PDB file of C-alpha atoms in Angstrom:
ATOM      1  CA  MET A   1     -82.602 -18.763  23.393  1.00 49.00           C
ATOM      2  CA  ASN A   2     -79.974 -17.449  25.750  1.00 59.00           C
ATOM      3  CA  SER A   3     -77.324 -17.288  23.037  1.00 64.00           C
ATOM      4  CA  GLU A   4     -79.847 -15.625  20.705  1.00 68.00           C
ATOM      5  CA  GLY A   5     -80.545 -12.960  23.324  1.00 64.00           C
ATOM      6  CA  ALA A   6     -76.838 -12.352  23.839  1.00 66.00           C
ATOM      7  CA  SER A   7     -76.305 -12.172  20.087  1.00 73.00           C
ATOM      8  CA  GLU A   8     -79.209  -9.745  19.750  1.00 75.00           C
ATOM      9  CA  MET A   9     -77.806  -7.553  22.557  1.00 74.00           C
ATOM     10  CA  LYS A  10     -74.397  -7.599  20.885  1.00 77.00           C
ATOM     11  CA  ASN A  11     -75.930  -6.573  17.552  1.00 84.00           C
ATOM     12  CA  GLU A  12     -77.804  -3.694  19.230  1.00 85.00           C
ATOM     13  CA  LYS A  13     -74.606  -2.633  20.937  1.00 84.00           C
ATOM     14  CA  ASP A  14     -72.712  -2.780  17.630  1.00 85.00           C
ATOM     15  CA  VAL A  15     -75.424  -0.733  15.922  1.00 88.00           C
ATOM     16  CA  ARG A  16     -75.306   1.893  18.690  1.00 89.00           C
ATOM     17  CA  CYS A  17     -71.517   2.020  18.535  1.00 88.00           C
ATOM     18  CA  GLU A  18     -71.661   2.411  14.774  1.00 90.00           C
ATOM     19  CA  ASP A  19     -74.243   5.212  15.110  1.00 89.00           C
ATOM     20  CA  ILE A  20     -72.066   6.986  17.666  1.00 90.00           C
ATOM     21  CA  ASN A  21     -69.033   6.546  15.428  1.00 90.00           C
ATOM     22  CA  ASN A  22     -70.927   7.985  12.441  1.00 91.00           C
ATOM     23  CA  GLN A  23     -72.076  10.947  14.532  1.00 92.00           C
ATOM     24  CA  LEU A  24     -68.503  11.564  15.667  1.00 90.00           C
ATOM     25  CA  VAL A  25     -67.261  11.481  12.073  1.00 92.00           C
ATOM     26  CA  LYS A  26     -69.963  13.978  11.064  1.00 92.00           C
ATOM     27  CA  LEU A  27     -69.115  16.180  14.050  1.00 90.00           C
ATOM     28  CA  LYS A  28     -65.417  16.086  13.169  1.00 90.00           C
ATOM     29  CA  SER A  29     -66.061  17.126   9.584  1.00 88.00           C
ATOM     30  CA  THR A  30     -68.437  19.882  10.736  1.00 88.00           C
ATOM     31  CA  ILE A  31     -65.881  21.216  13.212  1.00 88.00           C
ATOM     32  CA  ARG A  32     -63.130  21.068  10.586  1.00 87.00           C
ATOM     33  CA  THR A  33     -65.289  22.899   8.029  1.00 87.00           C
ATOM     34  CA  THR A  34     -66.322  25.517  10.579  1.00 88.00           C
ATOM     35  CA  PHE A  35     -62.731  26.019  11.722  1.00 86.00           C
ATOM     36  CA  VAL A  36     -61.462  26.454   8.164  1.00 86.00           C
ATOM     37  CA  GLY A  37     -64.313  28.861   7.418  1.00 86.00           C
ATOM     38  CA  LEU A  38     -63.592  30.924  10.515  1.00 88.00           C
ATOM     39  CA  MET A  39     -59.878  31.055   9.720  1.00 89.00           C
ATOM     40  CA  ALA A  40     -60.649  32.189   6.179  1.00 89.00           C
ATOM     41  CA  LEU A  41     -63.022  34.850   7.506  1.00 90.00           C
ATOM     42  CA  GLN A  42     -60.402  36.081   9.988  1.00 91.00           C
ATOM     43  CA  LEU A  43     -57.821  36.225   7.214  1.00 91.00           C
ATOM     44  CA  VAL A  44     -60.143  38.266   4.988  1.00 91.00           C
ATOM     45  CA  ILE A  45     -60.911  40.680   7.842  1.00 91.00           C
ATOM     46  CA  PHE A  46     -57.191  40.981   8.645  1.00 91.00           C
ATOM     47  CA  VAL A  47     -56.320  41.735   5.015  1.00 89.00           C
ATOM     48  CA  LEU A  48     -59.074  44.353   4.774  1.00 89.00           C
ATOM     49  CA  LEU A  49     -57.951  46.017   8.004  1.00 88.00           C
ATOM     50  CA  MET A  50     -54.328  46.034   6.876  1.00 88.00           C
ATOM     51  CA  ASN A  51     -55.359  47.704   3.614  1.00 84.00           C
ATOM     52  CA  VAL A  52     -57.229  50.380   5.565  1.00 83.00           C
ATOM     53  CA  VAL A  53     -54.270  50.895   7.910  1.00 82.00           C
ATOM     54  CA  ARG A  54     -51.822  51.075   5.014  1.00 81.00           C
ATOM     55  CA  ASP A  55     -53.926  53.608   3.101  1.00 77.00           C
ATOM     56  CA  THR A  56     -54.528  55.678   6.230  1.00 77.00           C
ATOM     57  CA  SER A  57     -50.864  55.660   7.213  1.00 73.00           C
ATOM     58  CA  LYS A  58     -49.814  56.726   3.711  1.00 73.00           C
ATOM     59  CA  ARG A  59     -52.305  59.574   3.754  1.00 71.00           C
ATOM     60  CA  ASP A  60     -51.366  60.606   7.309  1.00 69.00           C
ATOM     61  CA  TYR A  61     -47.657  60.432   6.528  1.00 69.00           C
ATOM     62  CA  SER A  62     -47.995  62.675   3.486  1.00 68.00           C
ATOM     63  CA  ASN A  63     -50.052  65.170   5.521  1.00 69.00           C
ATOM     64  CA  TRP A  64     -47.583  65.018   8.411  1.00 67.00           C
ATOM     65  CA  LYS A  65     -44.669  65.595   6.064  1.00 65.00           C
ATOM     66  CA  THR A  66     -46.357  68.637   4.519  1.00 66.00           C
ATOM     67  CA  ASP A  67     -47.356  70.091   7.893  1.00 63.00           C
ATOM     68  CA  TYR A  68     -43.903  69.455   9.324  1.00 62.00           C
ATOM     69  CA  ARG A  69     -42.259  71.286   6.441  1.00 63.00           C
ATOM     70  CA  LEU A  70     -44.561  74.231   7.026  1.00 61.00           C
ATOM     71  CA  GLY A  71     -43.520  74.353  10.675  1.00 61.00           C
ATOM     72  CA  TYR A  72     -47.009  73.507  11.916  1.00 60.00           C
ATOM     73  CA  TYR A  73     -45.906  71.390  14.873  1.00 59.00           C
ATOM     74  CA  SER A  74     -44.191  72.837  17.925  1.00 68.00           C
ATOM     75  CA  ALA A  75     -41.033  71.221  19.277  1.00 70.00           C
ATOM     76  CA  ASN A  76     -43.021  69.400  21.982  1.00 73.00           C
ATOM     77  CA  GLU A  77     -45.511  68.055  19.454  1.00 76.00           C
ATOM     78  CA  GLN A  78     -42.642  66.934  17.237  1.00 76.00           C
ATOM     79  CA  LYS A  79     -41.152  65.003  20.193  1.00 82.00           C
ATOM     80  CA  MET A  80     -44.522  63.409  20.922  1.00 84.00           C
ATOM     81  CA  ILE A  81     -44.889  62.379  17.291  1.00 84.00           C
ATOM     82  CA  ALA A  82     -41.339  61.000  17.210  1.00 86.00           C
ATOM     83  CA  ASN A  83     -42.008  59.001  20.404  1.00 89.00           C
ATOM     84  CA  LEU A  84     -45.255  57.675  18.974  1.00 91.00           C
ATOM     85  CA  GLU A  85     -43.525  56.783  15.732  1.00 91.00           C
ATOM     86  CA  ASP A  86     -40.770  54.954  17.656  1.00 92.00           C
ATOM     87  CA  LYS A  87     -43.354  53.021  19.668  1.00 93.00           C
ATOM     88  CA  MET A  88     -45.239  52.083  16.513  1.00 93.00           C
ATOM     89  CA  LEU A  89     -42.041  50.898  14.828  1.00 92.00           C
ATOM     90  CA  LEU A  90     -41.118  48.866  17.911  1.00 94.00           C
ATOM     91  CA  GLU A  91     -44.558  47.221  17.998  1.00 93.00           C
ATOM     92  CA  LEU A  92     -44.371  46.546  14.263  1.00 92.00           C
ATOM     93  CA  SER A  93     -40.966  44.943  14.767  1.00 92.00           C
ATOM     94  CA  LYS A  94     -42.392  42.737  17.542  1.00 93.00           C
ATOM     95  CA  ILE A  95     -45.281  41.684  15.312  1.00 93.00           C
ATOM     96  CA  GLN A  96     -42.896  40.888  12.456  1.00 93.00           C
ATOM     97  CA  ASN A  97     -40.780  38.786  14.837  1.00 91.00           C
ATOM     98  CA  GLN A  98     -43.884  36.916  16.025  1.00 91.00           C
ATOM     99  CA  ILE A  99     -44.934  36.261  12.433  1.00 90.00           C
ATOM    100  CA  THR A 100     -41.442  34.984  11.632  1.00 89.00           C
ATOM    101  CA  GLU A 101     -41.522  32.710  14.692  1.00 88.00           C
ATOM    102  CA  LEU A 102     -44.949  31.389  13.747  1.00 86.00           C
ATOM    103  CA  LYS A 103     -43.830  30.730  10.183  1.00 85.00           C
ATOM    104  CA  SER A 104     -40.686  28.949  11.342  1.00 84.00           C
ATOM    105  CA  SER A 105     -42.581  26.874  13.923  1.00 81.00           C
ATOM    106  CA  ASP A 106     -45.177  25.989  11.274  1.00 73.00           C
ATOM    107  CA  LEU A 107     -42.414  24.875   8.910  1.00 68.00           C
ATOM    108  CA  ILE A 108     -40.768  22.861  11.673  1.00 63.00           C
ATOM    109  CA  SER A 109     -44.028  21.115  12.600  1.00 62.00           C
ATOM    110  CA  ARG A 110     -44.589  20.066   8.998  1.00 56.00           C
TER     111      ARG A 110
END
């Protein structure tokens, strides 16, 4: 009877361990699916925002070019715009460098 009780306890323990293992496998697949879904959603949002920024910058640039040719901006405003443009180009360069680093680190890790 004692060995039967020990065997029964071991079987219960094995069943509980198996249940926990199954739950962990389900949790892992759920987390993986959620993570992939969130990354895809972030990518879609990023692409949409970049399209908006690109279209807006094209439109703004063409307007700025026309206004500049007409002499609309004063010298001070032109300096401010040039400074802003330089800052934007610098930030864009930093972002491009970060993307390049991420791509190279991703390739290295593979």
